[in-house]
Amino acid sequence: MEEQKRYGHFDDQHREYVITDPQTPWPWINYLGNEDFFSLISNTAGGYSFYKDAKFRRITRYRYNNVPMDNGGRYFYVKDGDTVWNPGWKPCKTPLDFYECRHGMSYTRITGRKNGVEASVLFFVPLKKWCEVQKLTLTNQSQETKSLKLFSFEEWCLWNAATDMENFQRNFSTGEVEIEGSTIYHKTEYRERRNHYAFYHVNAPIQGFDTDRETFVGLYNEFANPDAVMEGKPRNSHAHGWSPIASHYIEVTLAPGESKDFVFLLGYIENEQDEKFSAPQVINKTKAKALIAELDTTEKVDRAFDVLCTYWDALLNIYKVKTGNDKLDRMVNIWNQYQCMVTFNFSRSASFFESGVGRGMGFRDSNQDLVGFVHQIPPRARQRIIDIASTQFPDGGCYHQYQPLTKRGNNDIGGGFNDDPCWLIFGTVAYIKETGDFSILDEMVPFDNQPGSEVTLFEHLKISMDHVIKNLGPHMLPLIGRADWNDCLNLNCFSWDPNESFQTTENVSEGTKAESLMIAGLFVVTGKDYVALCKKIGKADEAERMQKAVDAMIEAVKKHGWDGEWYLRAYDFYGRKIGSNECEEAKIFIESQGWCTMAEIGAEEGMVAKSLDSCKKYLECEHGMVLNNPAFTRYIYEYGEISSYPEGYKENAGIFCHNNPWVIIGECIAGRGNDAWSHYAKILPSYVEEKYQTLHKVEPYVNCQMVAGKDAFRPGEGKNSWLTGTAAWMWYTVSEFILGIKPDYDGIRIDPCLPETAKDYTVTRKFREAEYVINIHPNGQQKGVKQITLDGNPVDGTVIPYSKGKHTVDVQM
Ligand code: GLC
Ligand code: GLC
């Protein structure tokens, strides 16, 4: 392996990743915003902002798959004599004397230096505010006075990100702006049904502006050399139709050593219907001015930034580990938890791989994301569960996705993904164990958001389980429907038409034969949880009923789901085996190994151990475990999209990081700590960061959905970074199964599973109204807690009972 070039490094003390070369192998991005107003920002300040919903409320424009790749964003141009440069290097790409981008917890700081001038921009979205702050500090580090011309730049999106990039016959005529003082307002469609507008403001007098893109840039120019900037002359253009933008022009003189701050604000405002206008055609700017007043000085902005930092301090104080292994500690304490918050917020909607227009919030995705997030802000997790459950149908099925702005199920994709219902139990149980809040089960929750249809959340859980039981196939295994967790295993699709969606087409009617071992395992795992929950809340009969169904499922798997060395993956439409040694290709799949080992199906008969061994033998490679092996080399129309991908990518034998943790948890439950750890470290970003920055390409501080598998052209290349269930599963795996701190109804269960080389470590865990400092002494053991003491007193078993206050726990393995 050749020595890989490095583009940055971790700064654990500041919880930042520091990028030192702007030409990263792919844009390395960060997310700003925590609740309503969000931005994506790359290491060269590319990206965009939106309010709640990246499709329906896009504030600034972004062109995906552009040339160059990451073009468009919030750009500052500094014109110093004849030299024009940007603090983030792009878009001018003028070579800088110094460049640095620090991606931190919900903020990014980009600094550039050129010819004795430093421009440093801090980007963040203040808590509870609907705006992005861009605090620009210009410093003259030279010996002479500098007269600089500064241009800002944002390009407005006409709100609906989908029609914005297709309906030009309309779009080019609708754009409208207002300019007042140092604020540029974007009010396209405000005259009719929209009651929102956006603005771009700077807290200093301006000497000019532009709001019409072609006038500012020039029709034959690019962002890299806009006419107005190159000539150092704003045009004071007023956009009417075409493409509205916002650019401020400011003349700045700096004495040697002098420094000046400018606060730029990109804001979003909503007005009541009868308060929309202050005069005919003039928008009511009261709220915009109020928001501006809250952030119009450096001091106010610094205070808002402090509040944001304190917020993250508190969030990251809930679970903290000290093992002495920096690579582990920084992922557990910082980046994994941070990514969990981001995936909770965005599901799979907006990243540099998800265009923000394709997908809303996934039913299964969001339930899984909960396990990574629930300890951070439980009330938001609670609300999410209710929102998700509200998109369920009375028969237990559910919309596969819903739109965050409306919270309504998405009709285009519909339902029929038969694993979906089980995930509701997964998410809800995680929430109750974290909080002890059983009252959520009594919440009245509608079906398909229809008022009047409400039943308790518990009833939703019950029908979710029943949905599986009522949809069993010929082997008494769960019918797969359109797909299970693997969206691409489409066993009822049978498509020869490239214009059909694999996910929504069922050419062979409601599937009554194709069955999934993945759902079988998922049903057993969540069924056991459901049974325990029923017992806990005094529903003994229901517990017994479901236990029988779980037992029956276990029997069905043992009888029809075992292939000799591993669990089968599925039965196809014709009742033929998938993921069997009998198959020509894709003899073994990871999903059923993960779920059936987590469910411990056939553990006494040796199935679990054999399955885990087979994962090592047939699925593992240098960069993780592939999804299936061998890869499909041709399209099999009975199988659908899975066989559409070239070998080694995505669901066809890619390393789908999301499901590696399933096997790792299987290893942990089986007590095989060495194996669990070696699988885990292979896909842990900090280990990858150290070795493979160039090969891996995508951000080294977060997990990506997929790493090219061993059959791919370039094994180890990452794709689809940020928004992936991998975040929550990695967190669940390390926090609960490897480090072994597991919230339970009555306290915290302690049951680590470690490599035998593990040293003593300490976890500080805030839990409800208590804080536990847990010192764990592995004593060379991979698994098995020998003795626990709580505040000096021995505890029976492995659960430390919950009680308020501060506690010290000592664990001998
Ligand atoms: C994507 C989807 C997820 C699915 C997975 C496997 O990550 O968001 O729902 O389970 O792909 O197909
Ligand atoms: C597929 C992807 C899969 C995703 C699905 C739904 O093309 O391979 O990962 O979950 O589409 O959007």
Coordinates of N, CA, C and O in Angstrom, one line a residue, residues 681-798:
A681 N -13.3 -2.0 14.3 CA -12.2 -1.1 14.0 C -12.0 -0.9 12.4 O -11.6 0.2 12.0
K682 N -12.4 -1.9 11.7 CA -12.2 -1.8 10.2 C -13.1 -0.7 9.6 O -12.7 -0.1 8.6
I683 N -14.2 -0.5 10.2 CA -15.1 0.6 9.6 C -15.2 1.8 10.5 O -16.0 2.7 10.3
L684 N -14.4 1.8 11.5 CA -14.4 3.0 12.4 C -13.6 4.2 11.7 O -12.4 4.0 11.4
P685 N -14.3 5.3 11.5 CA -13.7 6.4 10.7 C -12.3 6.7 11.2 O -11.4 7.0 10.3
S686 N -12.1 6.8 12.5 CA -10.7 7.3 12.9 C -9.6 6.3 12.5 O -8.5 6.7 12.3
Y687 N -9.9 5.0 12.4 CA -8.9 4.1 11.9 C -8.7 4.2 10.4 O -7.6 4.1 9.9
V688 N -9.8 4.5 9.7 CA -9.7 4.6 8.3 C -9.0 5.9 8.0 O -8.2 6.0 7.1
E689 N -9.3 7.0 8.8 CA -8.7 8.3 8.6 C -7.1 8.2 8.6 O -6.5 8.8 7.8
E690 N -6.7 7.4 9.5 CA -5.2 7.3 9.7 C -4.6 6.6 8.4 O -3.4 7.0 8.1
K691 N -5.3 5.7 7.8 CA -4.6 4.9 6.7 C -5.0 5.3 5.3 O -4.3 5.2 4.4
Y692 N -6.3 5.7 5.1 CA -6.8 5.7 3.7 C -7.5 7.0 3.3 O -8.5 7.0 2.7
Q693 N -7.0 8.2 3.6 CA -7.7 9.4 3.3 C -7.9 9.5 1.7 O -9.0 9.9 1.3
T694 N -6.9 9.2 1.0 CA -7.0 9.4 -0.5 C -7.9 8.3 -1.1 O -8.9 8.6 -1.8
L695 N -7.7 7.1 -0.7 CA -8.5 6.0 -1.2 C -10.0 6.1 -0.9 O -10.9 6.0 -1.7
H696 N -10.2 6.4 0.4 CA -11.5 6.5 1.0 C -12.3 7.6 0.4 O -13.5 7.6 0.2
K697 N -11.6 8.7 0.1 CA -12.2 9.9 -0.6 C -13.1 10.8 0.3 O -13.0 12.0 0.3
V698 N -14.1 10.2 0.9 CA -15.1 11.0 1.6 C -14.7 11.4 3.0 O -13.6 10.9 3.4
E699 N -15.4 12.2 3.7 CA -15.1 12.7 5.0 C -14.5 11.6 5.9 O -15.2 10.6 6.2
P700 N -13.4 11.9 6.5 CA -12.8 10.8 7.4 C -13.3 10.9 8.8 O -12.9 10.1 9.6
Y701 N -14.2 11.8 9.1 CA -14.7 11.9 10.5 C -16.1 11.3 10.7 O -16.6 11.4 11.8
V702 N -16.7 10.9 9.7 CA -18.0 10.2 9.8 C -18.0 8.9 9.0 O -17.3 8.7 8.1
N703 N -19.0 8.1 9.3 CA -19.2 6.9 8.5 C -19.9 7.2 7.2 O -20.7 8.2 7.2
C704 N -19.7 6.4 6.2 CA -20.4 6.6 5.0 C -21.3 5.3 4.9 O -21.1 4.3 5.5
Q705 N -22.3 5.4 4.0 CA -23.2 4.3 3.8 C -22.5 3.1 3.2 O -22.7 2.0 3.6
M706 N -21.6 3.4 2.3 CA -21.1 2.3 1.5 C -19.6 2.5 1.2 O -19.2 3.5 0.8
V707 N -18.8 1.4 1.4 CA -17.4 1.4 1.0 C -17.4 0.3 -0.1 O -17.9 -0.8 0.1
A708 N -16.7 0.6 -1.2 CA -16.6 -0.4 -2.2 C -16.0 -1.7 -1.7 O -15.0 -1.7 -1.0
G709 N -16.7 -2.8 -2.1 CA -16.2 -4.1 -1.6 C -15.1 -4.7 -2.3 O -14.6 -4.1 -3.3
K710 N -14.7 -5.9 -1.9 CA -13.5 -6.5 -2.5 C -13.7 -6.8 -4.0 O -12.7 -6.9 -4.7
D711 N -14.9 -6.9 -4.5 CA -15.1 -7.2 -5.9 C -15.2 -6.0 -6.8 O -15.3 -6.1 -8.0
A712 N -15.1 -4.8 -6.2 CA -15.2 -3.5 -6.9 C -13.9 -3.2 -7.6 O -12.8 -3.8 -7.3
F713 N -13.9 -2.2 -8.4 CA -12.7 -1.8 -9.1 C -11.7 -1.2 -8.2 O -10.5 -1.4 -8.3
R714 N -12.2 -0.4 -7.2 CA -11.3 0.2 -6.3 C -11.8 0.0 -4.8 O -12.4 0.8 -4.2
P715 N -11.5 -1.2 -4.3 CA -12.0 -1.6 -3.0 C -11.6 -0.5 -2.0 O -10.4 0.0 -2.0
G716 N -12.4 -0.2 -1.1 CA -12.1 0.8 0.0 C -12.5 2.2 -0.3 O -12.4 3.0 0.6
E717 N -13.0 2.5 -1.5 CA -13.5 3.8 -1.8 C -14.8 4.0 -1.2 O -15.7 3.2 -1.3
G718 N -15.0 5.1 -0.4 CA -16.3 5.4 0.3 C -17.2 6.2 -0.6 O -16.8 7.0 -1.4
K719 N -18.5 6.0 -0.3 CA -19.5 6.8 -0.9 C -20.7 7.1 0.0 O -20.9 6.3 0.9
N720 N -21.5 8.1 -0.3 CA -22.7 8.3 0.4 C -22.5 8.6 1.9 O -23.0 7.9 2.8
S721 N -21.6 9.6 2.1 CA -21.2 9.8 3.5 C -22.4 10.6 4.2 O -23.3 11.1 3.6
W722 N -22.2 10.5 5.5 CA -23.1 11.2 6.5 C -24.5 10.6 6.8 O -24.7 10.2 7.9
L723 N -25.4 10.6 5.8 CA -26.7 10.2 6.2 C -26.9 8.7 6.0 O -27.2 8.2 4.9
T724 N -26.7 8.0 7.0 CA -26.8 6.5 7.0 C -27.1 5.9 8.3 O -26.7 6.5 9.4
G725 N -27.8 4.9 8.3 CA -28.1 4.2 9.6 C -26.9 3.7 10.3 O -26.9 3.3 11.4
T726 N -25.8 3.7 9.6 CA -24.5 3.3 10.2 C -24.2 4.1 11.4 O -23.7 3.5 12.4
A727 N -24.6 5.3 11.4 CA -24.2 6.2 12.6 C -24.9 5.6 13.8 O -24.2 5.4 14.8
A728 N -26.2 5.4 13.8 CA -26.9 4.9 15.0 C -26.5 3.5 15.3 O -26.3 3.2 16.5
W729 N -26.2 2.7 14.3 CA -25.8 1.3 14.6 C -24.4 1.2 15.2 O -24.1 0.4 16.1
M730 N -23.5 2.1 14.7 CA -22.2 2.1 15.3 C -22.2 2.5 16.8 O -21.5 2.0 17.6
W731 N -23.1 3.5 17.0 CA -23.2 4.0 18.3 C -23.8 3.0 19.3 O -23.3 2.7 20.4
Y732 N -24.9 2.4 18.8 CA -25.6 1.3 19.6 C -24.6 0.2 19.9 O -24.5 -0.3 21.0
T733 N -23.8 -0.2 18.9 CA -22.8 -1.2 19.1 C -21.8 -0.9 20.1 O -21.5 -1.7 21.0
V734 N -21.2 0.2 19.9 CA -20.0 0.5 20.8 C -20.5 0.9 22.2 O -19.9 0.5 23.2
S735 N -21.6 1.7 22.3 CA -21.9 2.2 23.6 C -22.6 1.1 24.4 O -22.3 0.9 25.6
E736 N -23.4 0.3 23.8 CA -24.1 -0.7 24.6 C -23.5 -2.1 24.6 O -23.6 -2.9 25.6
F737 N -22.9 -2.5 23.4 CA -22.4 -3.9 23.4 C -20.9 -4.1 23.6 O -20.5 -5.0 24.2
I738 N -20.1 -3.2 23.0 CA -18.7 -3.3 23.2 C -18.3 -2.7 24.6 O -17.9 -3.4 25.5
L739 N -18.6 -1.4 24.8 CA -18.3 -0.8 26.1 C -19.3 -1.3 27.1 O -19.1 -1.3 28.3
G740 N -20.5 -1.8 26.7 CA -21.4 -2.5 27.6 C -22.3 -1.8 28.5 O -22.6 -2.2 29.6
I741 N -22.7 -0.5 28.2 CA -23.5 0.3 29.1 C -24.9 0.4 28.4 O -25.1 1.1 27.5
K742 N -25.8 -0.4 29.0 CA -27.1 -0.6 28.3 C -28.2 -0.1 29.1 O -28.6 -0.7 30.1
P743 N -28.9 1.0 28.7 CA -30.1 1.4 29.4 C -31.1 0.3 29.5 O -31.3 -0.4 28.5
D744 N -31.8 0.2 30.6 CA -32.9 -0.8 30.7 C -34.0 -0.2 31.5 O -33.8 0.9 32.1
Y745 N -35.1 -0.9 31.6 CA -36.3 -0.3 32.2 C -36.0 0.2 33.7 O -36.4 1.3 34.1
D746 N -35.3 -0.6 34.4 CA -35.1 -0.3 35.8 C -33.7 0.2 36.2 O -33.4 0.4 37.4
G747 N -32.9 0.3 35.2 CA -31.5 0.8 35.5 C -30.6 0.6 34.3 O -31.0 0.6 33.2
I748 N -29.3 0.4 34.6 CA -28.4 0.3 33.5 C -27.8 -1.1 33.6 O -27.2 -1.5 34.7
R749 N -27.9 -1.8 32.5 CA -27.3 -3.2 32.5 C -25.8 -3.0 32.0 O -25.5 -2.3 31.1
I750 N -24.9 -3.7 32.7 CA -23.5 -3.6 32.3 C -23.0 -4.9 31.8 O -23.0 -5.9 32.6
D751 N -22.6 -5.0 30.6 CA -22.2 -6.2 30.0 C -21.3 -6.0 28.8 O -21.7 -6.2 27.6
P752 N -20.1 -5.6 29.0 CA -19.2 -5.3 27.9 C -18.7 -6.6 27.2 O -18.8 -7.7 27.7
C753 N -18.3 -6.4 26.0 CA -17.6 -7.4 25.2 C -16.4 -6.8 24.5 O -16.6 -6.0 23.6
L754 N -15.3 -7.2 24.9 CA -14.0 -6.5 24.6 C -13.0 -7.4 24.0 O -13.0 -8.6 24.2
P755 N -12.0 -6.8 23.3 CA -10.9 -7.6 22.9 C -10.1 -7.9 24.1 O -10.1 -7.1 25.1
E756 N -9.4 -9.0 24.1 CA -8.7 -9.4 25.4 C -7.6 -8.5 25.7 O -7.1 -8.5 26.9
T757 N -7.2 -7.6 24.8 CA -6.1 -6.6 25.1 C -6.7 -5.4 25.8 O -5.9 -4.5 26.1
A758 N -8.0 -5.3 26.0 CA -8.6 -4.1 26.5 C -8.1 -3.8 27.9 O -7.9 -4.6 28.7
K759 N -7.8 -2.5 28.1 CA -7.3 -2.0 29.4 C -8.5 -1.5 30.2 O -9.6 -1.3 29.7
D760 N -8.3 -1.1 31.5 CA -9.3 -0.5 32.3 C -9.8 0.7 31.6 O -9.1 1.5 31.0
Y761 N -11.1 1.0 31.7 CA -11.7 2.2 31.2 C -12.8 2.7 32.0 O -13.3 2.0 32.9
T762 N -13.2 4.0 31.8 CA -14.2 4.6 32.6 C -15.3 5.2 31.6 O -14.9 5.9 30.7
V763 N -16.5 4.9 31.9 CA -17.6 5.5 31.2 C -18.4 6.4 32.2 O -18.7 6.0 33.3
T764 N -18.6 7.7 31.8 CA -19.5 8.5 32.6 C -20.8 8.6 31.9 O -20.8 9.1 30.7
R765 N -21.9 8.2 32.6 CA -23.1 8.1 31.9 C -24.2 8.9 32.7 O -24.5 8.5 33.8
K766 N -24.7 9.9 32.1 CA -25.9 10.6 32.7 C -27.1 9.8 32.2 O -27.2 9.4 31.0
F767 N -28.0 9.4 33.2 CA -29.1 8.6 32.9 C -30.3 9.1 33.7 O -30.2 9.0 34.9
R768 N -31.3 9.6 33.0 CA -32.4 10.2 33.6 C -31.9 11.2 34.6 O -31.2 12.1 34.2
E769 N -32.2 11.1 35.9 CA -31.7 12.1 36.8 C -30.5 11.7 37.6 O -30.3 12.1 38.7
A770 N -29.8 10.8 37.0 CA -28.6 10.3 37.7 C -27.4 10.4 36.9 O -27.5 10.7 35.7
E771 N -26.2 10.3 37.5 CA -25.0 10.2 36.8 C -24.1 9.1 37.3 O -23.9 9.1 38.6
Y772 N -23.7 8.2 36.5 CA -22.9 7.1 36.9 C -21.5 7.2 36.4 O -21.3 7.4 35.2
V773 N -20.5 7.1 37.3 CA -19.1 7.0 36.8 C -18.8 5.5 37.0 O -18.7 4.9 38.1
I774 N -18.6 4.9 35.8 CA -18.5 3.4 35.8 C -17.0 3.0 35.4 O -16.6 3.3 34.3
N775 N -16.3 2.4 36.4 CA -15.0 2.0 36.1 C -15.0 0.5 35.8 O -15.4 -0.3 36.6
I776 N -14.5 0.2 34.6 CA -14.5 -1.2 34.2 C -13.1 -1.9 34.2 O -12.2 -1.3 33.6
H777 N -13.0 -3.0 34.8 CA -11.7 -3.7 34.8 C -11.9 -5.0 34.0 O -12.4 -6.0 34.5
P778 N -11.4 -5.0 32.8 CA -11.7 -6.2 32.0 C -10.9 -7.4 32.4 O -11.3 -8.6 32.2
N779 N -9.8 -7.2 33.0 CA -8.9 -8.3 33.5 C -8.6 -9.4 32.4 O -8.6 -10.6 32.7
G780 N -8.5 -8.9 31.2 CA -8.1 -9.8 30.1 C -9.3 -10.7 29.6 O -9.1 -11.5 28.8
Q781 N -10.5 -10.4 30.2 CA -11.7 -11.2 29.7 C -12.3 -10.5 28.5 O -12.4 -9.3 28.5
Q782 N -12.9 -11.3 27.6 CA -13.7 -10.8 26.5 C -15.1 -10.5 27.0 O -15.7 -9.6 26.5
K783 N -15.6 -11.3 27.9 CA -17.0 -11.1 28.2 C -17.2 -11.7 29.6 O -16.5 -12.6 30.0
G784 N -18.3 -11.3 30.3 CA -18.7 -11.9 31.5 C -18.3 -11.0 32.7 O -17.2 -10.8 33.0
V785 N -19.4 -10.4 33.3 CA -19.2 -9.6 34.5 C -19.2 -10.4 35.7 O -20.1 -11.2 36.0
K786 N -18.1 -10.3 36.5 CA -18.0 -11.2 37.7 C -18.7 -10.5 38.9 O -19.5 -11.1 39.6
Q787 N -18.3 -9.2 39.1 CA -18.9 -8.5 40.2 C -19.0 -7.0 40.0 O -18.1 -6.4 39.4
I788 N -20.2 -6.5 40.4 CA -20.4 -5.1 40.3 C -20.6 -4.5 41.7 O -21.3 -5.1 42.5
T789 N -19.9 -3.4 42.0 CA -20.3 -2.7 43.2 C -20.8 -1.3 42.8 O -20.3 -0.6 41.9
L790 N -21.9 -0.9 43.6 CA -22.5 0.4 43.3 C -22.2 1.2 44.6 O -22.7 0.8 45.7
D791 N -21.5 2.3 44.5 CA -21.2 3.1 45.6 C -20.6 2.3 46.8 O -20.9 2.4 47.9
G792 N -19.8 1.3 46.4 CA -19.1 0.4 47.3 C -19.9 -0.8 47.7 O -19.3 -1.7 48.4
N793 N -21.1 -0.9 47.4 CA -21.9 -2.1 47.8 C -22.1 -3.1 46.6 O -22.5 -2.6 45.5
P794 N -21.9 -4.3 46.9 CA -22.1 -5.3 45.8 C -23.5 -5.3 45.3 O -24.5 -5.2 46.0
V795 N -23.6 -5.5 44.0 CA -24.9 -5.6 43.3 C -25.1 -7.0 42.8 O -24.2 -7.7 42.3
D796 N -26.3 -7.5 43.0 CA -26.7 -8.9 42.4 C -26.9 -8.7 40.9 O -27.7 -7.9 40.5
G797 N -26.3 -9.6 40.1 CA -26.6 -9.5 38.7 C -25.8 -8.4 38.0 O -24.9 -7.9 38.5
T798 N -26.3 -8.1 36.8 CA -25.6 -7.1 36.0 C -26.3 -5.8 35.8 O -25.9 -4.9 35.1

